[in-house]
PDB file of C-alpha atoms and ligand atoms in Angstrom:
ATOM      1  CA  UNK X 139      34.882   4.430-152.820  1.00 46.00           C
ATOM      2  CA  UNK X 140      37.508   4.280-155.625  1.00 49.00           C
ATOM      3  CA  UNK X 141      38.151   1.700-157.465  1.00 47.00           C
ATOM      4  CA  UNK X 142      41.239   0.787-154.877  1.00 44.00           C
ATOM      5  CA  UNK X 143      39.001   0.043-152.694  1.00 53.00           C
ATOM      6  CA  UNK X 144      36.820  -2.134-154.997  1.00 50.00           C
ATOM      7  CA  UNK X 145      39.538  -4.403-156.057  1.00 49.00           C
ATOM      8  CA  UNK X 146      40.568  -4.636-152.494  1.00 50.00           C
ATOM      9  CA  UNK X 147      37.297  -5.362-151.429  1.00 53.00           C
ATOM     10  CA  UNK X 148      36.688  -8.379-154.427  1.00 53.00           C
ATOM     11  CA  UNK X 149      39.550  -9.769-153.205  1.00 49.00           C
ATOM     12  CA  UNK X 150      37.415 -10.537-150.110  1.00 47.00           C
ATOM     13  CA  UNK X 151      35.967 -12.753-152.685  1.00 48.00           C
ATOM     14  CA  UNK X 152      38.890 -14.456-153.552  1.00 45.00           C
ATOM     15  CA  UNK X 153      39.909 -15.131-149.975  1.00 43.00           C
ATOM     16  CA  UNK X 154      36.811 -16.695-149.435  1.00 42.00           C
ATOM     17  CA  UNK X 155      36.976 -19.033-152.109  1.00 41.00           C
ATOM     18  CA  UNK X 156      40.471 -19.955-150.638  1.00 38.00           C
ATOM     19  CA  UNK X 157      39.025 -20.688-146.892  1.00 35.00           C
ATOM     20  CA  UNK X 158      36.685 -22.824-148.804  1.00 34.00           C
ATOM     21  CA  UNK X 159      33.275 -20.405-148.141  1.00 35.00           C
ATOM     22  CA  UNK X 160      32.841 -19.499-151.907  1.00 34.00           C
ATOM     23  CA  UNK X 161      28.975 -20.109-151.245  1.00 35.00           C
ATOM     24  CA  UNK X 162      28.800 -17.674-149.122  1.00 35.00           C
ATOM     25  CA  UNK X 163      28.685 -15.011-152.097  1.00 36.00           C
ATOM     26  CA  UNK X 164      30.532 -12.254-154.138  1.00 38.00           C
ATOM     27  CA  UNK X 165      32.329  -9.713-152.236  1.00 39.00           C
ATOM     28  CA  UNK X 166      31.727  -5.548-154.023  1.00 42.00           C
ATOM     29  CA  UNK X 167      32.359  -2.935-152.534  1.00 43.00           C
ATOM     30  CA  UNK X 168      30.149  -1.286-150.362  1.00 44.00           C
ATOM     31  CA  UNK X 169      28.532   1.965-151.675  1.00 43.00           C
ATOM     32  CA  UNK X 170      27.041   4.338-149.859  1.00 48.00           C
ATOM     33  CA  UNK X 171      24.207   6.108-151.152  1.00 47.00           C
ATOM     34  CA  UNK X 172      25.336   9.407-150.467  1.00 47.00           C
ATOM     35  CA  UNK X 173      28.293   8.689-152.786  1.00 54.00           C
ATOM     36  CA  UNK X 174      25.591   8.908-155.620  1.00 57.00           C
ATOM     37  CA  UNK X 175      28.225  10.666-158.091  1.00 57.00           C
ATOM     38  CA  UNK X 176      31.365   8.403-156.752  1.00 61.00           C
ATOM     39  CA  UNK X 177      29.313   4.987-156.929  1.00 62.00           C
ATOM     40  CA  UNK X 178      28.164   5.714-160.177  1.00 62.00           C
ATOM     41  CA  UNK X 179      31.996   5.935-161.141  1.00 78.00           C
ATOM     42  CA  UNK X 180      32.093   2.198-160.099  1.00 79.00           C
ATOM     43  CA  UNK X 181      28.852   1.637-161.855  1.00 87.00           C
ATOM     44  CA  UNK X 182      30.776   2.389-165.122  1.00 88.00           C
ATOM     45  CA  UNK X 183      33.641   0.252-163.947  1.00 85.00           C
ATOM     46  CA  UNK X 184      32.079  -2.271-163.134  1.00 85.00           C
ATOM     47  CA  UNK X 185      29.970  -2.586-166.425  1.00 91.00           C
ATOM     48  CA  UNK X 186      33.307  -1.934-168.198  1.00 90.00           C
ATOM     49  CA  UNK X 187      34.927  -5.068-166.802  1.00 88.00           C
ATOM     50  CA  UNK X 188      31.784  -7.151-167.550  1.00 92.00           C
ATOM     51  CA  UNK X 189      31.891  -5.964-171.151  1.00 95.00           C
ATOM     52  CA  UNK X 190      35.555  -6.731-171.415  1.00 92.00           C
ATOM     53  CA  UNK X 191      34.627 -10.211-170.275  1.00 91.00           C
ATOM     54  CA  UNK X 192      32.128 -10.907-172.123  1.00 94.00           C
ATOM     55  CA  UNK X 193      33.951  -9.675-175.296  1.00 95.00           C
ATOM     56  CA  UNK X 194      37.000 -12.043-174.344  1.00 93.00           C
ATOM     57  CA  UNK X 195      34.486 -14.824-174.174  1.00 93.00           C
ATOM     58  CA  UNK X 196      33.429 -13.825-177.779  1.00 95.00           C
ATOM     59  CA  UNK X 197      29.824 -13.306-176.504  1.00 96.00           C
ATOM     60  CA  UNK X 198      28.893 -10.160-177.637  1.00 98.00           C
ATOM     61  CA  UNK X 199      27.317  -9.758-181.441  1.00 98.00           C
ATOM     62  CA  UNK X 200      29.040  -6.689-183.502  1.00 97.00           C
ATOM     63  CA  UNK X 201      26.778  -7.127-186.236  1.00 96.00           C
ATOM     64  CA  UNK X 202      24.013  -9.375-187.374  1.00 97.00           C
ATOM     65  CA  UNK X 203      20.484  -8.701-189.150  1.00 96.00           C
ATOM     66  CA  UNK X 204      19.062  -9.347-185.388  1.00 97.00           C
ATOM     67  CA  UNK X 205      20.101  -5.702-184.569  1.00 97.00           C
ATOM     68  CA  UNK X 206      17.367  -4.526-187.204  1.00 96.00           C
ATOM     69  CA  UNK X 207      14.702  -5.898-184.844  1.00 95.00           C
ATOM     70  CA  UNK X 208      16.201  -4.455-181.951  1.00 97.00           C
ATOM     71  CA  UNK X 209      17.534  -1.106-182.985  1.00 97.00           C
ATOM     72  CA  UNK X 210      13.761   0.312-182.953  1.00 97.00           C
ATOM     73  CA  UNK X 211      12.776  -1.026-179.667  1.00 98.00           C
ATOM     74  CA  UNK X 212      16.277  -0.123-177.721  1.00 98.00           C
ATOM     75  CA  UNK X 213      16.011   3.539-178.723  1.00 98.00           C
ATOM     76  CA  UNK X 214      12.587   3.907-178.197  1.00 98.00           C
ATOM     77  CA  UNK X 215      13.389   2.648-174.270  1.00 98.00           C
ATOM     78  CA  UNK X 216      16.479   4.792-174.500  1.00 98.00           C
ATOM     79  CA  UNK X 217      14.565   7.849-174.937  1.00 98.00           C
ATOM     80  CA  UNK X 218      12.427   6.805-172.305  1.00 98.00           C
ATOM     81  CA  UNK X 219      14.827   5.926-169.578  1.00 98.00           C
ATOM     82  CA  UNK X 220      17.767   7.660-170.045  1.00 97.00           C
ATOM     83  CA  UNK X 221      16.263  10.548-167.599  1.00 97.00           C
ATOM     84  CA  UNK X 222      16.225   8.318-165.131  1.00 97.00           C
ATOM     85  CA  UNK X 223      20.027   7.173-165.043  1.00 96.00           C
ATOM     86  CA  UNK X 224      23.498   8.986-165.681  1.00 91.00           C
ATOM     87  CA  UNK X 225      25.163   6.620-168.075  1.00 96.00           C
ATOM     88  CA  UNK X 226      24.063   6.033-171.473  1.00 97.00           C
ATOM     89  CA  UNK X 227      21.947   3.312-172.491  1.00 98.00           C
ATOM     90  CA  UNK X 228      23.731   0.693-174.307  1.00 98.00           C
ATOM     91  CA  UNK X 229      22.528  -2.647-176.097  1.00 98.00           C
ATOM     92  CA  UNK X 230      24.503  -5.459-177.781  1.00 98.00           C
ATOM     93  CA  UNK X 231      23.272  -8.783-178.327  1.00 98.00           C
ATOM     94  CA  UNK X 232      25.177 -11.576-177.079  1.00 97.00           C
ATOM     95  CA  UNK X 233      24.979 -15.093-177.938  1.00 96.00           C
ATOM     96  CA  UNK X 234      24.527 -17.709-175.087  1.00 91.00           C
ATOM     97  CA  UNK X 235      22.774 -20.589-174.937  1.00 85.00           C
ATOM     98  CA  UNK X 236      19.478 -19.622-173.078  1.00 84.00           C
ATOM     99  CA  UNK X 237      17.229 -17.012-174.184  1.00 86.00           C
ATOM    100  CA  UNK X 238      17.909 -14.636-171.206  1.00 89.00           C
ATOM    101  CA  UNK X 239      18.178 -10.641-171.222  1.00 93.00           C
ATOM    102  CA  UNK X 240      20.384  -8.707-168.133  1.00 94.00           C
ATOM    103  CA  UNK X 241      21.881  -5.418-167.723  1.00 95.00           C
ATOM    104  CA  UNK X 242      24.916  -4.118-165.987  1.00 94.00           C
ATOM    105  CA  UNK X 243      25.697  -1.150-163.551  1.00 92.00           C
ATOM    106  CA  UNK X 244      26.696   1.059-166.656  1.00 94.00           C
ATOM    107  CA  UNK X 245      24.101   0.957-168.884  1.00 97.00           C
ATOM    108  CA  UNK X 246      24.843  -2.223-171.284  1.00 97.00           C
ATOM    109  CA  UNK X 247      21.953  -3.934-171.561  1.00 98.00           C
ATOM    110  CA  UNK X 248      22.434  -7.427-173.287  1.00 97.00           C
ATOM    111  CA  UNK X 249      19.674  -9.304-175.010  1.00 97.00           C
ATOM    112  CA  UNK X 250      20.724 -12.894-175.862  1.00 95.00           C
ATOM    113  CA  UNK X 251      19.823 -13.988-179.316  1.00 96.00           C
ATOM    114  CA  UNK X 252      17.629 -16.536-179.015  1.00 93.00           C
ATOM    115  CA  UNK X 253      15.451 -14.421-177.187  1.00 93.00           C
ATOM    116  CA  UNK X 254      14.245 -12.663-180.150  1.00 95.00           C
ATOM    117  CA  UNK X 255      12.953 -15.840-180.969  1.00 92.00           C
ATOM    118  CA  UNK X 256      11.132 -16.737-178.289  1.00 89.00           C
ATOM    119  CA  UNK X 257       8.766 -13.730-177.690  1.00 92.00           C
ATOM    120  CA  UNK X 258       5.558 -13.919-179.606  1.00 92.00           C
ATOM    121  CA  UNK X 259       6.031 -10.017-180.611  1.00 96.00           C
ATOM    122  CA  UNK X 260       7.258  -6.653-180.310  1.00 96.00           C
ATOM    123  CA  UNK X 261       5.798  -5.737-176.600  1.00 97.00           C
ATOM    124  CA  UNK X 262       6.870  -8.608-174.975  1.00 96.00           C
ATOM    125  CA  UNK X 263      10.525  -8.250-176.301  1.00 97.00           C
ATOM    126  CA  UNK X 264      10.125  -4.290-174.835  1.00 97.00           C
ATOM    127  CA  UNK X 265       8.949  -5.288-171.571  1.00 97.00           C
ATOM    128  CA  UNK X 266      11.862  -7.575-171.048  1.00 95.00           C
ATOM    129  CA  UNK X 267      14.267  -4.528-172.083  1.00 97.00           C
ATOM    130  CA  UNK X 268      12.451  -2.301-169.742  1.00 98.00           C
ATOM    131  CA  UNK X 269      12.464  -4.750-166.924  1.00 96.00           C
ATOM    132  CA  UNK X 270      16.177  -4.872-167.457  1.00 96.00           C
ATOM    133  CA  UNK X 271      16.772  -1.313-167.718  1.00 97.00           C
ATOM    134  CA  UNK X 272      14.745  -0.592-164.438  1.00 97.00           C
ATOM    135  CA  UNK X 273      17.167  -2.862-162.766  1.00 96.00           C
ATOM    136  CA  UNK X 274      19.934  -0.397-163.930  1.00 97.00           C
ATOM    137  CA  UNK X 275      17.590   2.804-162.739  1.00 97.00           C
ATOM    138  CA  UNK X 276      17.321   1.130-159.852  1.00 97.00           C
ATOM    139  CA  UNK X 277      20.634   0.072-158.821  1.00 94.00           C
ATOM    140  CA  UNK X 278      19.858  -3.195-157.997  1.00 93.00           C
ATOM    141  CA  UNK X 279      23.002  -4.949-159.185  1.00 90.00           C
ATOM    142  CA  UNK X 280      25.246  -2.728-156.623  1.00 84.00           C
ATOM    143  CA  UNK X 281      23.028  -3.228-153.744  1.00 87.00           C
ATOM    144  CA  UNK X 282      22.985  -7.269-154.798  1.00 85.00           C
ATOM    145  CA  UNK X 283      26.706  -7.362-154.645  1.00 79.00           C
ATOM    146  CA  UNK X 284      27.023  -4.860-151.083  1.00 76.00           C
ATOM    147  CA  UNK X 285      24.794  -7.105-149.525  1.00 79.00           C
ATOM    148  CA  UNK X 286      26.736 -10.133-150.679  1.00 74.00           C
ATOM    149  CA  UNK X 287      29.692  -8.605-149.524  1.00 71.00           C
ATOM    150  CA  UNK X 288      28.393  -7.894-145.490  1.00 72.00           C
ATOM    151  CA  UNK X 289      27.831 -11.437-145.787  1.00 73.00           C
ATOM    152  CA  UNK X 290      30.958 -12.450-146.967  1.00 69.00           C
ATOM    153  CA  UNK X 291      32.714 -10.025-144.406  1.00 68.00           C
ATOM    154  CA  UNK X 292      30.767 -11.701-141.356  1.00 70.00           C
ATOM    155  CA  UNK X 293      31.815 -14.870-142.015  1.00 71.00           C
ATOM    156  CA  UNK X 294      35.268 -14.272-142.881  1.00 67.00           C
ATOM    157  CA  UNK X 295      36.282 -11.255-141.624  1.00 68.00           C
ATOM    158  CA  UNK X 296      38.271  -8.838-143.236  1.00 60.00           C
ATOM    159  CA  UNK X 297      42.346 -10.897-144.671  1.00 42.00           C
ATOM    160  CA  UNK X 298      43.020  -9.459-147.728  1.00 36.00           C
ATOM    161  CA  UNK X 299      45.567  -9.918-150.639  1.00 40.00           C
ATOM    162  CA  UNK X 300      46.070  -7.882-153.197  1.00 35.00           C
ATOM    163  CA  UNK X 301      46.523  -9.848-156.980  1.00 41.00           C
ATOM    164  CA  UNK X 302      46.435  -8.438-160.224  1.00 44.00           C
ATOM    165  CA  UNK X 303      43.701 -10.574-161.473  1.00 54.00           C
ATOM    166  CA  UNK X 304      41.073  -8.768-159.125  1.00 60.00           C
ATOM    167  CA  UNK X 305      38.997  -6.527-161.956  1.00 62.00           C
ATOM    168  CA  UNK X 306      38.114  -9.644-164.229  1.00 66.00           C
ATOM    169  CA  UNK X 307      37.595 -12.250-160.891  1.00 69.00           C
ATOM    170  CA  UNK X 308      34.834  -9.515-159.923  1.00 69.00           C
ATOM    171  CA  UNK X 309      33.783  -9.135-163.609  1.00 73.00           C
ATOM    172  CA  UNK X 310      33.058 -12.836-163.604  1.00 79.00           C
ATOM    173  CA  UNK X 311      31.443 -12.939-160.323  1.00 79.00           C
ATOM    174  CA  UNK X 312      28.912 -10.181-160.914  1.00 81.00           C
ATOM    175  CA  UNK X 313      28.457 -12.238-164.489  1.00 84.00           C
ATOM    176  CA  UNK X 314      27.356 -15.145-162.537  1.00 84.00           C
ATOM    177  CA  UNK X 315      25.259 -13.301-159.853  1.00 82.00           C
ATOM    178  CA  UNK X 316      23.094 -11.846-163.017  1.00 83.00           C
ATOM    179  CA  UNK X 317      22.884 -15.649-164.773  1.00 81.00           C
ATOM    180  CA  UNK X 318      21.693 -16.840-161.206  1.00 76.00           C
ATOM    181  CA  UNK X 319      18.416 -15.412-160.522  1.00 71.00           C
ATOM    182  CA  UNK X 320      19.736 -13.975-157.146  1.00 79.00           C
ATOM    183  CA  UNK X 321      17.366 -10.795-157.072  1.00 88.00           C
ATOM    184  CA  UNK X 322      14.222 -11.321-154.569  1.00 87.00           C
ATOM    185  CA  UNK X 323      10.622 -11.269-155.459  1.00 86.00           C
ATOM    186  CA  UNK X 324      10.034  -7.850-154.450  1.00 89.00           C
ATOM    187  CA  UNK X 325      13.219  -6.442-156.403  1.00 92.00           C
ATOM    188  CA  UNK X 326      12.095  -8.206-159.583  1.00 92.00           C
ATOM    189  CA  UNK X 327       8.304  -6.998-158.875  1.00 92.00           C
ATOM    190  CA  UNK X 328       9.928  -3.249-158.738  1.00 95.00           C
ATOM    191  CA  UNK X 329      11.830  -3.751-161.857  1.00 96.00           C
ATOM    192  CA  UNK X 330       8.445  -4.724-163.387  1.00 95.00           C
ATOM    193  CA  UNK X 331       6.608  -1.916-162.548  1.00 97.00           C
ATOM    194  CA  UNK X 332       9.498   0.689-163.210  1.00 98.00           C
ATOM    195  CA  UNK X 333       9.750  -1.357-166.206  1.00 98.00           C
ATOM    196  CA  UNK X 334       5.589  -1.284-167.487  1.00 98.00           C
ATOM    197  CA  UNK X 335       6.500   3.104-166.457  1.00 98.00           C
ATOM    198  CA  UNK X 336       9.067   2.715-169.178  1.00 98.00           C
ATOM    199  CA  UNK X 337       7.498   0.974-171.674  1.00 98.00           C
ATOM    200  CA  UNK X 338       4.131   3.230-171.878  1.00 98.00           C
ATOM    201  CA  UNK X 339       6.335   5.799-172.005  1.00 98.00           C
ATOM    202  CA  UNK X 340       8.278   4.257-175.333  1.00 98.00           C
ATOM    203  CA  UNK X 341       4.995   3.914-176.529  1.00 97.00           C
ATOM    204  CA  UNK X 342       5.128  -0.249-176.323  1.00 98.00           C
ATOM    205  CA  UNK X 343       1.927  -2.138-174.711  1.00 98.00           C
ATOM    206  CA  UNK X 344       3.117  -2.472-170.699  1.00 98.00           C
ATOM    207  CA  UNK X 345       1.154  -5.805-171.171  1.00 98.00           C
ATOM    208  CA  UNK X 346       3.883  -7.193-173.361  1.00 97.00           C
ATOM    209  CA  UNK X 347       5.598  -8.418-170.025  1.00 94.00           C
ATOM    210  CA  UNK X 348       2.138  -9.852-168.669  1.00 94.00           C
ATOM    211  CA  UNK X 349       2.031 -11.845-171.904  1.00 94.00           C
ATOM    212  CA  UNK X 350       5.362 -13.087-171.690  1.00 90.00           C
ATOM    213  CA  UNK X 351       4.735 -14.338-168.060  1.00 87.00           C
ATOM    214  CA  UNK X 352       2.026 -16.097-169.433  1.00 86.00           C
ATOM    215  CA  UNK X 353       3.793 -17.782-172.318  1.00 82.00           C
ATOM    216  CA  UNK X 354       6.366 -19.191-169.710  1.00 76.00           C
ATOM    217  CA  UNK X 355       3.331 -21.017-168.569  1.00 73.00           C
ATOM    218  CA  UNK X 356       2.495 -22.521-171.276  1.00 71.00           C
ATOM    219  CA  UNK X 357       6.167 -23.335-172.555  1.00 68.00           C
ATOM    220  CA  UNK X 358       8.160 -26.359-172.075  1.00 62.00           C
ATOM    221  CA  UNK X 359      10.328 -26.238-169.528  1.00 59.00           C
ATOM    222  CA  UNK X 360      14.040 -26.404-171.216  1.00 58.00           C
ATOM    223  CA  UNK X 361      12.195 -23.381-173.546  1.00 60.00           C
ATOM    224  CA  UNK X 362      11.755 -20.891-170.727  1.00 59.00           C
ATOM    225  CA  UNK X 363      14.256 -17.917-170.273  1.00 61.00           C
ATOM    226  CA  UNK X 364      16.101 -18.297-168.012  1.00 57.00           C
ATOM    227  CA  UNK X 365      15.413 -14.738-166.500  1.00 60.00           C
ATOM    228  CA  UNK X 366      12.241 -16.206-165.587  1.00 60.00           C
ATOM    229  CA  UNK X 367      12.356 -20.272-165.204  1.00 51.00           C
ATOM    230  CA  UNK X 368      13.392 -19.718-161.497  1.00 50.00           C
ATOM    231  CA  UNK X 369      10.440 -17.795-160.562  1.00 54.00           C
ATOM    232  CA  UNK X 370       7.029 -20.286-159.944  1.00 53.00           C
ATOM    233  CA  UNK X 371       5.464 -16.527-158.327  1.00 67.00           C
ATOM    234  CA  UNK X 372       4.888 -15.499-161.401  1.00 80.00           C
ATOM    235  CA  UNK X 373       1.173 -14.885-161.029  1.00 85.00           C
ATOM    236  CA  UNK X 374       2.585 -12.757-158.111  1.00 87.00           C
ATOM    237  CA  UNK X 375       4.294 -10.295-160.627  1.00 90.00           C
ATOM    238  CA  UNK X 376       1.305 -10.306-162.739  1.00 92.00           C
ATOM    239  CA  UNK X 377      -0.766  -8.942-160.190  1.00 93.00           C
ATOM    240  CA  UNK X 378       1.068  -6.542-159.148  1.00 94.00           C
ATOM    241  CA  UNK X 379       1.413  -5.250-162.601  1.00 96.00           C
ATOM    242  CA  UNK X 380      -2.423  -5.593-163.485  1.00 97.00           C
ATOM    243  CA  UNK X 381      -3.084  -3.527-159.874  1.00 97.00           C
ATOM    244  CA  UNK X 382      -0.804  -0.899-160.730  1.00 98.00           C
ATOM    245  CA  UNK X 383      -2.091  -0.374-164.414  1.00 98.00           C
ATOM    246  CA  UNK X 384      -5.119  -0.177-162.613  1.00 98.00           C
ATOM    247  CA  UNK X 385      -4.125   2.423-160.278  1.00 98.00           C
ATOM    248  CA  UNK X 386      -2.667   4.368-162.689  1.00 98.00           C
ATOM    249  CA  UNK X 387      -5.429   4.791-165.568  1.00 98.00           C
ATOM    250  CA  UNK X 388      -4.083   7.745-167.240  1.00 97.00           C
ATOM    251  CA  UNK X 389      -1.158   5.629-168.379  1.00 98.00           C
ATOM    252  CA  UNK X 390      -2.500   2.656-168.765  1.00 98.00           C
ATOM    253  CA  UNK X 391      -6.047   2.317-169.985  1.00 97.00           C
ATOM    254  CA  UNK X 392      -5.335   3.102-173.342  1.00 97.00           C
ATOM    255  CA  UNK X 393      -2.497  -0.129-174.144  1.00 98.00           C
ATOM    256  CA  UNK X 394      -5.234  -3.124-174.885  1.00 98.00           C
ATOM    257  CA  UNK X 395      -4.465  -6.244-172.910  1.00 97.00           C
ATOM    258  CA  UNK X 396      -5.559  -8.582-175.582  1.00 97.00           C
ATOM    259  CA  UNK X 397      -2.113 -10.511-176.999  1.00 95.00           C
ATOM    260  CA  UNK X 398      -3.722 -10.752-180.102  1.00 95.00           C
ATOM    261  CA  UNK X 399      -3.778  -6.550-180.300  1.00 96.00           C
ATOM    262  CA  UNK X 400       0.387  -7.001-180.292  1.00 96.00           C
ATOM    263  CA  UNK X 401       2.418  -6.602-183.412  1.00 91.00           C
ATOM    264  CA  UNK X 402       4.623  -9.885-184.268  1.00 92.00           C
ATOM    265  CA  UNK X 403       8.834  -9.838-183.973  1.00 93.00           C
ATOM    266  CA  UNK X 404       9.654 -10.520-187.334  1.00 91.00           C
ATOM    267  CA  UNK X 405      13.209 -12.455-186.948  1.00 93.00           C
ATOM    268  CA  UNK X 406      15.004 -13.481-190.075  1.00 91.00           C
ATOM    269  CA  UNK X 407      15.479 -17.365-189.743  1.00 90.00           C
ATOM    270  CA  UNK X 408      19.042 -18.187-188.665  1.00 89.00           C
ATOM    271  CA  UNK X 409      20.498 -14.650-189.020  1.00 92.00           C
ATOM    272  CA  UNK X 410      24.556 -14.346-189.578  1.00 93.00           C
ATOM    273  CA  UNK X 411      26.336 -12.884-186.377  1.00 95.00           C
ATOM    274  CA  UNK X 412      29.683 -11.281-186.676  1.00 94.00           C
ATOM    275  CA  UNK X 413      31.826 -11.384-183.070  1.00 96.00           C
ATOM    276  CA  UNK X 414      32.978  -8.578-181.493  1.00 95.00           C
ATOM    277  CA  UNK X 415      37.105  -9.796-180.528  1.00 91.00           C
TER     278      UNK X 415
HETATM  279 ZN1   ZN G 328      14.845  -8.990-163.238  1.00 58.59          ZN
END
């Protein structure tokens, strides 16, 4: 599907807003998965309009102190993961007001600031990065949107206009799908064992994202990412990471699951941040 055809197909978005169904989702285009080469085209689109988007909102962090810490850790997962998916890795830290981490179809990743504050250390920031980037390997973004979109089209059918504003209304929409929480248990659960895969490889403690569930515990409830506040199963998650580290003892018995093994984040106290505009 070119990107015609996505445009044409967001604007099933648009129309539904108009008809007064905007609950009823974001409308991208469907992708088969035979297209593998042609729908990761629109993966790069689509992660290009985001960016733009986010740059225009005057989100995204050229330069700051921050990118010391997370330099390291993003190449590290880079050289981990990048077998696994056709676009390069990319990370930029963004500045928004929850602690949160997402990545687009692409390959951006984009760690929020304030989430370098919030993990207790190096592992738990890496599992969060990993979790993200497994979302990428595992296309789960697309198939969010195409399944939004069936639903979209069953309700309202298929009216369509054509307006020139159509790249940065979907740009905007997949923005809020990935602020929203909308991925099910079972895709997050994937993305965290994909993710735990990633990190051993890196050579970061797959338990970093076991400790971090557990800090969200323990945390206030205004303090908890939001890429996890929505999700009371999180004892769910951890079990199926602790079976599969389990399972999988050649990878996994050597990482220590003691938090007090971990190396702190060391974070420079109120670090400068220069915009990208
Ligand atoms: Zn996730």
């Amino acid at each position: 599907m070119n990107i015609f055809e996505l445009l044409r197909k967001a604007l099933l978005y648009i129309t539904a807003a108009a008809v007064g169904l905007a609950g009823v989702g974001i409308a991208i285009a469907t992708t088969p998965l035979a297209a593998q080469a042609q729908s990761q085209d629109q993966e790069l689109q689509m992660g290009q309009e985001v960016f733009n988007e986010l740059k225009a909102k005057a989100e995204i962090i050229e330069s700051s102190p921050l990118y010391d810490q997370l330099k390291p850790i993003a190449d590290a997962i880079t050289r981990a993961a990048q077998p696994r998916y056709n676009h390069p890795f990319k990370f930029y830290l963004v500045h928004e007001p929850q602690p949160n981490a997402f990545a687009t179809p692409g390959g951006n990743v984009y760690v929020v600031d304030s989430l370098l504050y919030f993990v207790k250390n190096t592992d738990e920031l890496a599992g969060t990065l990993c979790h993200e980037v497994s979302h990428t390997i595992h296309h789960d973004a697309m198939e969010l949107m195409e399944k939004r979109q069936r639903i979209a089209e069953r309700e309202i059918g298929a009216a369509i206009i054509l307006g020139p504003s159509t790249a940065h209304v979907l740009a905007i929409a997949l923005l809020g799908a990935l602020h929203s929480l909308s991925y099910s248990r079972d895709v997050e659960s994937r993305a965290d064992i994909t993710g735990s895969d990633v990190c051993a490889a890196a050579g970061y403690n797959p338990w970093g994202l076991v400790w971090l569930f557990q800090d969200f515990k323990n945390a206030k409830t205004e303090q908890v990412p939001q890429l996890l506040s929505d999700h009371p199963d999180n004892q769910d998650r951890i079990d199926a990471l602790e079976q599969h580290f389990r399972k999988n003892p050649s990878v996994f018995k050597k990482f220590n699951p003691d938090p007090k093994s971990a190396s702190p984040l060391v974070v420079p106290d109120k670090a400068p941040e220069v915009f990208l505009r």
